Tab-separated table of C-alpha atoms in Angstrom:
chain	number	residue	atom	x	y	z
O	136	MET	CA	30.190	-193.623	-125.460
O	137	SER	CA	30.133	-195.923	-128.497
O	138	PHE	CA	33.173	-194.125	-129.968
O	139	LEU	CA	35.336	-196.128	-127.524
O	140	LEU	CA	34.489	-199.392	-129.252
O	141	PRO	CA	35.574	-200.396	-132.752
O	142	LYS	CA	32.910	-200.371	-135.447
O	143	LEU	CA	32.479	-202.843	-138.272
O	144	THR	CA	30.818	-201.320	-141.328
O	145	SER	CA	30.814	-204.105	-143.895
O	146	LYS	CA	30.248	-207.837	-144.334
O	147	LYS	CA	33.953	-208.145	-145.195
O	148	GLU	CA	34.998	-206.549	-141.880
O	149	VAL	CA	32.628	-208.759	-139.870
O	150	ASP	CA	33.865	-211.878	-141.683
O	151	GLN	CA	37.495	-210.889	-140.995
O	152	VAL	CA	36.907	-210.308	-137.244
O	153	ILE	CA	35.001	-213.622	-136.868
O	154	LYS	CA	37.860	-215.496	-138.608
O	155	SER	CA	40.699	-213.724	-136.807
O	156	THR	CA	39.503	-213.526	-133.203
O	157	ALA	CA	41.060	-216.468	-131.427
O	158	GLU	CA	40.945	-217.655	-127.774
O	159	LYS	CA	38.537	-214.853	-126.900
O	160	VAL	CA	34.767	-214.398	-126.923
O	161	LEU	CA	33.841	-212.231	-129.850
O	162	VAL	CA	30.972	-209.893	-128.983
O	163	LEU	CA	29.092	-208.320	-131.909
O	164	ARG	CA	26.505	-205.689	-131.001
O	165	PHE	CA	24.103	-205.245	-133.879
O	166	GLY	CA	22.196	-201.964	-133.759
O	167	ARG	CA	22.277	-198.275	-134.663
O	168	ASP	CA	24.474	-195.632	-133.109
O	169	GLU	CA	21.592	-193.196	-132.681
O	170	ASP	CA	19.210	-195.640	-130.984
O	171	ALA	CA	18.660	-194.906	-127.261
O	172	VAL	CA	18.747	-198.572	-126.148
O	173	CYS	CA	21.827	-199.228	-128.295
O	174	LEU	CA	23.552	-196.249	-126.623
O	175	GLN	CA	22.651	-197.644	-123.200
O	176	LEU	CA	24.113	-201.044	-124.158
O	177	ASP	CA	27.197	-199.420	-125.766
O	178	ASP	CA	27.849	-197.619	-122.482
O	179	ILE	CA	27.873	-200.968	-120.608
O	180	LEU	CA	30.050	-202.621	-123.291
O	181	SER	CA	32.599	-199.793	-123.337
O	182	LYS	CA	32.789	-199.608	-119.532
O	183	THR	CA	33.486	-203.342	-119.260
O	184	SER	CA	35.713	-203.761	-122.338
O	185	SER	CA	39.012	-203.143	-120.503
O	186	ASP	CA	38.020	-205.469	-117.608
O	187	LEU	CA	37.173	-208.196	-120.114
O	188	SER	CA	40.045	-207.574	-122.561
O	189	LYS	CA	41.710	-210.926	-121.802
O	190	MET	CA	38.467	-212.820	-122.374
O	191	ALA	CA	36.513	-210.825	-124.967
O	192	ALA	CA	36.771	-208.612	-128.046
O	193	ILE	CA	33.804	-206.267	-128.445
O	194	TYR	CA	32.685	-204.686	-131.754
O	195	LEU	CA	29.713	-202.606	-132.855
O	196	VAL	CA	27.977	-203.547	-136.093
O	197	ASP	CA	25.504	-201.224	-137.841
O	198	VAL	CA	22.457	-203.231	-138.969
O	199	ASP	CA	21.947	-200.980	-141.993
O	200	GLN	CA	25.501	-201.538	-143.294
O	201	THR	CA	25.545	-205.343	-142.835
O	202	PRO	CA	22.162	-206.600	-144.192
O	203	VAL	CA	23.592	-210.094	-144.858
O	204	TYR	CA	24.272	-210.611	-141.134
O	205	THR	CA	21.119	-208.773	-140.039
O	206	HIS	CA	19.142	-211.262	-142.109
O	207	TYR	CA	21.291	-214.308	-141.181
O	208	PHE	CA	20.890	-213.779	-137.446
O	209	ASP	CA	17.241	-212.762	-137.904
O	210	ILE	CA	17.813	-209.445	-136.176
O	211	SER	CA	14.410	-207.803	-136.019
O	212	TYR	CA	14.926	-206.096	-132.663
O	213	ILE	CA	17.841	-203.838	-131.780
O	214	PRO	CA	20.182	-203.963	-130.103
O	215	SER	CA	20.954	-207.662	-130.534
O	216	THR	CA	24.256	-209.088	-129.303
O	217	VAL	CA	25.780	-212.197	-130.898
O	218	PHE	CA	28.710	-214.189	-129.505
O	219	PHE	CA	31.452	-216.241	-131.202
O	220	PHE	CA	34.485	-218.195	-130.016
O	221	ASN	CA	37.262	-219.230	-132.425
O	222	GLY	CA	34.958	-218.584	-135.380
O	223	GLN	CA	32.144	-220.711	-133.896
O	224	HIS	CA	28.759	-219.139	-133.131
O	225	MET	CA	28.145	-219.525	-129.370
O	226	LYS	CA	24.549	-220.009	-128.267
O	227	VAL	CA	23.198	-219.076	-124.844
O	228	ASP	CA	20.012	-220.421	-123.205
O	229	TYR	CA	18.344	-217.303	-121.765
O	230	GLY	CA	15.138	-219.179	-120.994
O	231	SER	CA	13.666	-217.782	-124.238
O	232	PRO	CA	12.995	-219.498	-127.568
O	233	ASP	CA	15.946	-217.770	-129.205
O	234	HIS	CA	19.421	-218.994	-128.142
O	235	THR	CA	21.305	-217.275	-130.963
O	236	LYS	CA	21.473	-213.742	-129.598
O	237	PHE	CA	20.809	-211.506	-126.591
O	238	VAL	CA	18.112	-208.995	-127.427
O	239	GLY	CA	18.066	-205.600	-125.707
O	240	SER	CA	20.464	-204.023	-123.246
O	241	PHE	CA	21.942	-205.644	-120.154
O	242	LYS	CA	20.537	-204.259	-116.915
O	243	THR	CA	23.954	-204.041	-115.241
O	244	LYS	CA	27.633	-204.238	-116.133
O	245	GLN	CA	27.882	-207.290	-113.867
O	246	ASP	CA	25.236	-209.171	-115.904
O	247	PHE	CA	27.354	-208.692	-119.033
O	248	ILE	CA	30.611	-209.636	-117.259
O	249	ASP	CA	29.012	-212.802	-115.816
O	250	LEU	CA	27.684	-213.769	-119.262
O	251	ILE	CA	31.097	-213.344	-120.912
O	252	GLU	CA	32.739	-215.446	-118.195
O	253	VAL	CA	30.210	-218.267	-118.670
O	254	ILE	CA	30.557	-218.188	-122.473
O	255	TYR	CA	34.357	-218.155	-122.205
O	256	ARG	CA	34.532	-221.077	-119.748
O	257	GLY	CA	31.979	-223.073	-121.739
O	258	ALA	CA	33.815	-222.435	-124.992
O	259	MET	CA	37.152	-223.451	-123.481
O	260	ARG	CA	35.519	-226.788	-122.571
O	261	GLY	CA	34.241	-227.226	-126.136
O	262	LYS	CA	30.587	-226.349	-125.470
O	263	LEU	CA	28.592	-224.607	-128.212
O	264	ILE	CA	25.691	-223.636	-125.939
O	265	VAL	CA	25.828	-222.455	-122.337
O	266	GLN	CA	23.249	-221.581	-119.693
O	267	SER	CA	22.779	-217.855	-119.049
O	268	PRO	CA	23.912	-216.705	-115.568
O	269	ILE	CA	21.648	-213.637	-115.782
O	270	ASP	CA	18.628	-213.456	-113.523
O	271	PRO	CA	15.583	-214.081	-115.757
O	272	LYS	CA	13.958	-210.864	-114.506
O	273	ASN	CA	16.922	-208.928	-115.982
O	274	ILE	CA	16.425	-210.425	-119.461
O	275	PRO	CA	14.313	-208.081	-121.617
O	276	LYS	CA	11.119	-209.413	-123.149
O	277	TYR	CA	10.850	-208.939	-126.915
O	278	ASP	CA	7.587	-206.980	-126.911
O	279	LEU	CA	9.220	-204.219	-124.834
O	280	LEU	CA	11.715	-203.455	-127.601
O	281	TYR	CA	11.687	-201.467	-130.817
O	282	GLN	CA	10.505	-203.058	-134.033
O	283	ASP	CA	11.630	-200.418	-136.493
O	284	ILE	CA	14.241	-202.357	-138.437
């Protein structure tokens, strides 16, 4: 399913997308195409991308091809999803110590849609951190995820 979403394969491409995406939430999924959890997340992202097209731009980023960003965002678990708005990194309080990224796959398409709506509304009001609308029981715990990066 991931073939439906655009891929970024270099730091230069990621930089360009961050700088050029305006008035939309930029969703960057860091992971690997062959990883099972990444494929599960990619399926949710691709199925919701047309519904969210006015609010969000979704891209897949390979962790092995963008080590600068993998290190910068401290991506040690995949998939990890990072959000931006008008070039500004958007943080989300998931009730976990890390507000910089969502780790793992979303349980449902609706969880992802709700999160994008909250980030979009918060960003339009000038907020840099928003409260996650996702039920805490649907937020993966780190120790359940892969550590093979």
